[in-house]
């Protein structure tokens, strides 16, 4: 349940105004997909910019969500330091993205998992 609440909070931070997405029938249109290339564009924002802030928040929330999923399912995808600063997560994601340009078409959350798995492998 906590996983869904956290995912909802992340989506709320990144989603545009809901009323702008309504169609004439009054139902909500699905939000656009958020791809790895979109996250990379945010992460390449200028220091102090809202784009960079969005990147850092997305990465922190993604890592927190995976930590919760791992705890509940006894899975291990990556072992990022518990208090890893957002700038470290950003650095790792941007480096991974530049080395894996062919992966930029997948959803951002999957790209974050792959980047963090490369950057922070778990010790057996």
XYZ file of N, CA, C and O in Angstrom:
496
model
N 0.823 -1.187 0.000
C 0.000 0.000 0.000
C 0.870 1.255 0.000
O 0.608 2.194 -0.696
N 1.928 1.245 0.835
C 2.825 2.398 0.884
C 3.456 2.654 -0.479
O 3.685 3.799 -0.850
N 3.725 1.598 -1.227
C 4.316 1.722 -2.542
C 3.413 2.523 -3.470
O 3.863 3.399 -4.189
N 2.106 2.257 -3.405
C 1.164 2.966 -4.263
C 1.029 4.431 -3.857
O 0.895 5.305 -4.699
N 1.073 4.701 -2.567
C 0.991 6.084 -2.091
C 2.196 6.869 -2.576
O 2.066 7.975 -3.085
N 3.395 6.290 -2.448
C 4.604 6.959 -2.895
C 4.580 7.186 -4.400
O 4.912 8.264 -4.879
N 4.155 6.183 -5.144
C 4.066 6.331 -6.600
C 3.085 7.433 -6.972
O 3.321 8.212 -7.889
N 1.989 7.523 -6.240
C 1.009 8.582 -6.484
C 1.580 9.955 -6.202
O 1.320 10.914 -6.936
N 2.377 10.072 -5.153
C 3.002 11.353 -4.837
C 3.976 11.771 -5.928
O 4.017 12.927 -6.331
N 4.766 10.828 -6.405
C 5.711 11.129 -7.480
C 4.963 11.578 -8.729
O 5.307 12.575 -9.356
N 3.919 10.842 -9.079
C 3.139 11.197 -10.270
C 2.530 12.581 -10.108
O 2.494 13.367 -11.057
N 2.081 12.903 -8.920
C 1.492 14.214 -8.674
C 2.489 15.340 -8.818
O 2.161 16.431 -9.291
N 3.732 15.096 -8.432
C 4.761 16.124 -8.569
C 5.089 16.414 -10.027
O 5.428 17.537 -10.383
N 5.007 15.395 -10.848
C 5.439 15.540 -12.236
C 4.294 15.768 -13.222
O 4.523 16.127 -14.359
N 3.073 15.555 -12.784
C 1.933 15.631 -13.706
C 1.525 17.072 -13.956
O 1.561 17.900 -13.063
N 1.114 17.395 -15.181
C 0.564 18.709 -15.457
C -0.827 18.822 -14.834
O -1.371 17.866 -14.311
N -1.402 19.984 -14.892
C -2.723 20.216 -14.316
C -3.736 19.253 -14.909
O -3.851 19.110 -16.113
N -4.471 18.572 -14.052
C -5.410 17.543 -14.481
C -6.505 18.137 -15.352
O -6.901 17.553 -16.349
N -6.995 19.299 -15.030
C -8.108 19.861 -15.796
C -7.729 20.099 -17.252
O -8.577 20.045 -18.134
N -6.458 20.312 -17.528
C -6.016 20.512 -18.907
C -6.060 19.227 -19.704
O -6.040 19.255 -20.928
N -6.137 18.088 -19.021
C -6.136 16.811 -19.710
C -7.539 16.241 -19.886
O -7.695 15.146 -20.394
N -8.566 16.952 -19.484
C -9.911 16.425 -19.609
C -10.381 16.514 -21.054
O -10.095 17.469 -21.758
N -11.116 15.508 -21.465
C -11.688 15.553 -22.804
C -13.117 16.064 -22.693
O -13.644 16.199 -21.591
N -13.786 16.334 -23.804
C -15.140 16.888 -23.748
C -16.138 16.017 -22.986
O -17.100 16.522 -22.441
N -15.915 14.712 -22.913
C -16.825 13.824 -22.208
C -16.679 13.905 -20.702
O -17.432 13.292 -19.973
N -15.699 14.629 -20.212
C -15.514 14.808 -18.787
C -14.595 13.789 -18.133
O -14.239 13.943 -16.984
N -14.195 12.727 -18.841
C -13.286 11.755 -18.235
C -11.844 12.222 -18.421
O -11.554 13.021 -19.307
N -10.979 11.719 -17.608
C -9.572 12.107 -17.676
C -8.840 11.293 -18.727
O -9.029 10.089 -18.828
N -7.991 11.966 -19.468
C -7.125 11.277 -20.423
C -5.947 10.698 -19.644
O -5.539 11.259 -18.630
N -5.405 9.572 -20.079
C -4.244 9.029 -19.375
C -3.063 9.993 -19.500
O -2.929 10.682 -20.515
N -2.231 10.057 -18.474
C -1.072 10.952 -18.559
C -0.103 10.437 -19.612
O -0.063 9.238 -19.891
N 0.674 11.333 -20.179
C 1.667 10.875 -21.157
C 2.727 10.033 -20.461
O 2.991 10.198 -19.276
N 3.318 9.113 -21.196
C 4.387 8.288 -20.628
C 5.604 9.161 -20.372
O 5.849 10.135 -21.073
N 6.355 8.800 -19.353
C 7.568 9.514 -18.966
C 8.742 8.589 -19.247
O 8.909 7.567 -18.592
N 9.518 8.929 -20.263
C 10.593 8.072 -20.735
C 11.944 8.470 -20.146
O 12.098 9.562 -19.605
N 12.906 7.575 -20.300
C 14.262 7.836 -19.821
C 14.820 9.119 -20.439
O 15.474 9.906 -19.752
N 14.548 9.353 -21.709
C 15.046 10.579 -22.359
C 14.448 11.831 -21.713
O 15.097 12.866 -21.644
N 13.202 11.735 -21.229
C 12.569 12.863 -20.551
C 13.263 13.137 -19.219
O 13.503 14.292 -18.856
N 13.574 12.070 -18.493
C 14.273 12.230 -17.222
C 15.666 12.783 -17.448
O 16.116 13.670 -16.712
N 16.361 12.306 -18.463
C 17.697 12.824 -18.771
C 17.634 14.319 -19.059
O 18.478 15.081 -18.588
N 16.617 14.753 -19.804
C 16.472 16.181 -20.098
C 16.295 16.993 -18.811
O 16.855 18.085 -18.674
N 15.538 16.459 -17.857
C 15.389 17.135 -16.567
C 16.725 17.171 -15.828
O 17.100 18.196 -15.256
N 17.424 16.052 -15.834
C 18.675 15.934 -15.087
C 19.789 16.797 -15.668
O 20.770 17.087 -14.977
N 19.653 17.198 -16.904
C 20.649 18.070 -17.508
C 20.296 19.541 -17.345
O 20.945 20.411 -17.910
N 19.289 19.832 -16.522
C 18.887 21.215 -16.243
C 19.968 21.962 -15.477
O 20.835 21.372 -14.832
N 19.893 23.276 -15.534
C 20.868 24.135 -14.863
C 20.728 24.032 -13.345
O 19.644 23.771 -12.825
N 21.849 24.233 -12.645
C 21.831 24.224 -11.184
C 20.769 25.185 -10.676
O 20.668 26.310 -11.142
N 19.964 24.708 -9.747
C 18.929 25.545 -9.142
C 17.663 25.682 -9.965
O 16.724 26.341 -9.539
N 17.608 25.050 -11.133
C 16.432 25.176 -11.992
C 15.321 24.232 -11.534
O 15.588 23.205 -10.907
N 14.065 24.565 -11.857
C 12.964 23.653 -11.540
C 13.124 22.296 -12.237
O 12.722 21.271 -11.694
N 13.718 22.286 -13.426
C 13.923 21.016 -14.144
C 14.848 20.102 -13.349
O 14.572 18.924 -13.168
N 15.952 20.657 -12.860
C 16.887 19.860 -12.081
C 16.241 19.411 -10.772
O 16.426 18.265 -10.350
N 15.468 20.262 -10.151
C 14.764 19.885 -8.912
C 13.825 18.709 -9.189
O 13.735 17.776 -8.385
N 13.126 18.731 -10.325
C 12.247 17.624 -10.694
C 13.019 16.327 -10.877
O 12.580 15.259 -10.455
N 14.185 16.417 -11.505
C 15.052 15.256 -11.692
C 15.436 14.661 -10.343
O 15.298 13.458 -10.122
N 15.928 15.502 -9.453
C 16.402 15.027 -8.156
C 15.273 14.393 -7.359
O 15.443 13.326 -6.750
N 14.108 15.000 -7.384
C 12.963 14.451 -6.655
C 12.527 13.112 -7.247
O 12.179 12.184 -6.530
N 12.511 13.028 -8.577
C 12.113 11.779 -9.232
C 13.078 10.655 -8.849
O 12.652 9.548 -8.524
N 14.370 10.938 -8.899
C 15.359 9.911 -8.564
C 15.236 9.483 -7.106
O 15.258 8.283 -6.807
N 15.109 10.445 -6.201
C 14.968 10.098 -4.785
C 13.715 9.258 -4.556
O 13.747 8.262 -3.836
N 12.607 9.658 -5.156
C 11.353 8.918 -4.978
C 11.446 7.527 -5.597
O 10.945 6.552 -5.020
N 12.097 7.415 -6.736
C 12.241 6.104 -7.387
C 13.057 5.149 -6.528
O 12.692 3.983 -6.350
N 14.170 5.648 -5.989
C 15.007 4.807 -5.140
C 14.231 4.413 -3.879
O 14.261 3.252 -3.460
N 13.507 5.352 -3.291
C 12.707 5.042 -2.096
C 11.634 4.002 -2.416
O 11.394 3.082 -1.628
N 11.004 4.136 -3.579
C 9.975 3.179 -3.971
C 10.567 1.780 -4.132
O 9.997 0.800 -3.672
N 11.731 1.683 -4.780
C 12.364 0.382 -4.938
C 12.767 -0.209 -3.599
O 12.649 -1.405 -3.384
N 13.254 0.637 -2.682
C 13.610 0.140 -1.354
C 12.387 -0.464 -0.666
O 12.472 -1.511 -0.028
N 11.249 0.193 -0.789
C 10.026 -0.330 -0.187
C 9.606 -1.631 -0.856
O 9.202 -2.576 -0.190
N 9.708 -1.697 -2.162
C 9.329 -2.916 -2.886
C 10.236 -4.075 -2.502
O 9.776 -5.206 -2.316
N 11.503 -3.804 -2.377
C 12.472 -4.836 -2.001
C 12.161 -5.356 -0.607
O 12.181 -6.558 -0.365
N 11.853 -4.460 0.311
C 11.574 -4.861 1.686
C 10.340 -5.753 1.766
O 10.309 -6.712 2.527
N 9.327 -5.455 0.966
C 8.084 -6.210 1.018
C 8.155 -7.520 0.230
O 7.452 -8.463 0.543
N 8.959 -7.596 -0.797
C 9.002 -8.774 -1.665
C 10.288 -9.576 -1.538
O 10.459 -10.571 -2.198
N 11.204 -9.112 -0.722
C 12.493 -9.759 -0.559
C 13.219 -9.901 -1.895
O 13.819 -10.934 -2.194
N 13.169 -8.849 -2.697
C 13.888 -8.783 -3.965
C 15.111 -7.888 -3.778
O 15.153 -7.084 -2.860
N 16.068 -8.026 -4.654
C 17.229 -7.147 -4.609
C 17.578 -6.727 -6.030
O 17.973 -7.559 -6.837
N 17.373 -5.446 -6.302
C 17.756 -4.922 -7.615
C 19.061 -4.152 -7.511
O 19.929 -4.274 -8.340
N 19.163 -3.325 -6.501
C 20.371 -2.549 -6.294
C 20.477 -2.221 -4.811
O 19.528 -2.380 -4.061
N 21.660 -1.757 -4.410
C 21.893 -1.443 -3.006
C 22.498 -0.047 -2.890
O 23.670 0.118 -2.535
N 21.708 0.945 -3.217
C 22.153 2.335 -3.078
C 22.300 2.638 -1.596
O 21.548 2.122 -0.775
N 23.282 3.463 -1.246
C 23.402 3.856 0.156
C 22.090 4.482 0.629
O 21.475 5.274 -0.088
N 21.623 4.116 1.811
C 20.326 4.552 2.308
C 20.167 6.072 2.240
O 19.122 6.568 1.898
N 21.182 6.796 2.581
C 21.101 8.262 2.583
C 21.865 8.864 1.401
O 22.443 9.938 1.521
N 21.852 8.183 0.280
C 22.568 8.689 -0.898
C 22.035 10.068 -1.283
O 20.828 10.240 -1.434
N 22.920 11.049 -1.411
C 22.455 12.375 -1.819
C 21.897 12.337 -3.238
O 22.371 11.586 -4.087
N 20.905 13.170 -3.460
C 20.252 13.214 -4.772
C 21.244 13.538 -5.879
O 21.124 13.017 -6.987
N 22.238 14.364 -5.599
C 23.208 14.713 -6.638
C 24.025 13.491 -7.055
O 24.405 13.374 -8.213
N 24.270 12.560 -6.128
C 24.965 11.322 -6.478
C 24.080 10.448 -7.370
O 24.552 9.886 -8.366
N 22.802 10.351 -7.028
C 21.873 9.587 -7.860
C 21.812 10.178 -9.265
O 21.818 9.462 -10.265
N 21.768 11.498 -9.334
C 21.739 12.189 -10.636
C 22.989 11.869 -11.439
O 22.908 11.524 -12.620
N 24.144 11.984 -10.805
C 25.410 11.717 -11.494
C 25.420 10.300 -12.056
O 25.782 10.088 -13.214
N 24.980 9.346 -11.254
C 24.973 7.955 -11.694
C 23.998 7.741 -12.853
O 24.306 7.033 -13.810
N 22.810 8.355 -12.755
C 21.830 8.197 -13.828
C 22.337 8.822 -15.124
O 22.249 8.211 -16.193
N 22.857 10.045 -15.059
C 23.319 10.734 -16.275
C 24.459 9.958 -16.934
O 24.462 9.778 -18.161
N 25.402 9.468 -16.139
C 26.501 8.675 -16.709
C 25.963 7.416 -17.388
O 26.367 7.082 -18.498
N 25.041 6.726 -16.711
C 24.456 5.518 -17.293
C 23.718 5.852 -18.578
O 23.843 5.145 -19.582
N 22.934 6.927 -18.571
C 22.143 7.318 -19.745
C 23.041 7.608 -20.941
O 22.736 7.208 -22.069
N 24.139 8.275 -20.712
C 25.047 8.605 -21.817
C 25.740 7.359 -22.368
O 26.030 7.287 -23.546
N 25.964 6.372 -21.515
C 26.577 5.118 -21.957
C 25.557 4.151 -22.564
O 25.940 3.166 -23.186
N 24.276 4.422 -22.367
C 23.210 3.512 -22.816
C 22.146 4.276 -23.602
O 20.948 4.166 -23.318
N 22.585 5.018 -24.591
C 21.666 5.842 -25.380
C 20.544 5.014 -26.006
O 19.433 5.518 -26.203
N 20.803 3.753 -26.272
C 19.779 2.890 -26.865
C 18.648 2.567 -25.892
O 17.612 2.045 -26.303
N 18.796 2.895 -24.619
C 17.784 2.608 -23.611
C 16.868 3.801 -23.326
O 15.976 3.703 -22.479
N 17.059 4.909 -24.008
C 16.318 6.126 -23.694
C 14.843 6.072 -24.075
O 14.055 6.914 -23.656
N 14.432 5.073 -24.832
C 13.034 4.922 -25.212
C 12.193 4.144 -24.215
O 10.989 4.027 -24.381
N 12.810 3.636 -23.165
C 12.019 2.902 -22.182
C 11.522 3.850 -21.089
O 11.987 4.976 -20.971
N 10.567 3.375 -20.310
C 10.005 4.218 -19.265
C 11.082 4.574 -18.246
O 11.962 3.772 -17.939
N 11.002 5.788 -17.736
C 12.026 6.330 -16.850
C 12.243 5.466 -15.620
O 13.383 5.257 -15.200
N 11.184 4.963 -15.031
C 11.332 4.181 -13.809
C 12.186 2.934 -14.046
O 12.987 2.554 -13.189
N 12.059 2.321 -15.206
C 12.887 1.148 -15.525
C 14.340 1.560 -15.758
O 15.266 0.860 -15.363
N 14.524 2.709 -16.397
C 15.887 3.200 -16.635
C 16.577 3.528 -15.317
O 17.775 3.254 -15.152
N 15.841 4.088 -14.373
C 16.418 4.376 -13.055
C 16.859 3.072 -12.395
O 17.961 2.975 -11.849
N 16.023 2.050 -12.461
C 16.386 0.756 -11.868
C 17.664 0.211 -12.495
O 18.574 -0.237 -11.793
N 17.754 0.261 -13.815
C 18.948 -0.246 -14.493
C 20.186 0.576 -14.145
O 21.264 0.025 -13.901
N 20.028 1.894 -14.114
C 21.164 2.767 -13.778
C 21.647 2.524 -12.358
O 22.852 2.443 -12.098
N 20.719 2.402 -11.436
C 21.108 2.189 -10.036
C 21.673 0.791 -9.839
O 22.584 0.594 -9.023
N 21.195 -0.190 -10.600
C 21.752 -1.545 -10.524
C 23.210 -1.538 -10.981
O 24.062 -2.186 -10.370
N 23.509 -0.785 -12.037
C 24.900 -0.664 -12.499
C 25.754 0.083 -11.487
O 26.892 -0.288 -11.227
N 25.213 1.148 -10.933
C 25.992 2.010 -10.035
C 26.163 1.415 -8.641
O 27.214 1.611 -8.013
N 25.152 0.732 -8.158
C 25.152 0.245 -6.780
C 24.792 -1.243 -6.709
O 23.756 -1.614 -6.160
N 25.644 -2.113 -7.264
C 25.328 -3.543 -7.194
C 25.389 -4.013 -5.745
O 26.146 -3.484 -4.929
N 24.577 -4.983 -5.439
C 24.553 -5.547 -4.084
C 25.697 -6.552 -3.947
O 25.990 -7.299 -4.880
N 26.311 -6.558 -2.793
C 27.361 -7.528 -2.508
C 26.714 -8.793 -1.988
O 25.878 -8.740 -1.115
N 27.093 -9.902 -2.509
C 26.506 -11.191 -2.091
C 27.201 -11.709 -0.864
O 28.289 -11.560 -0.566
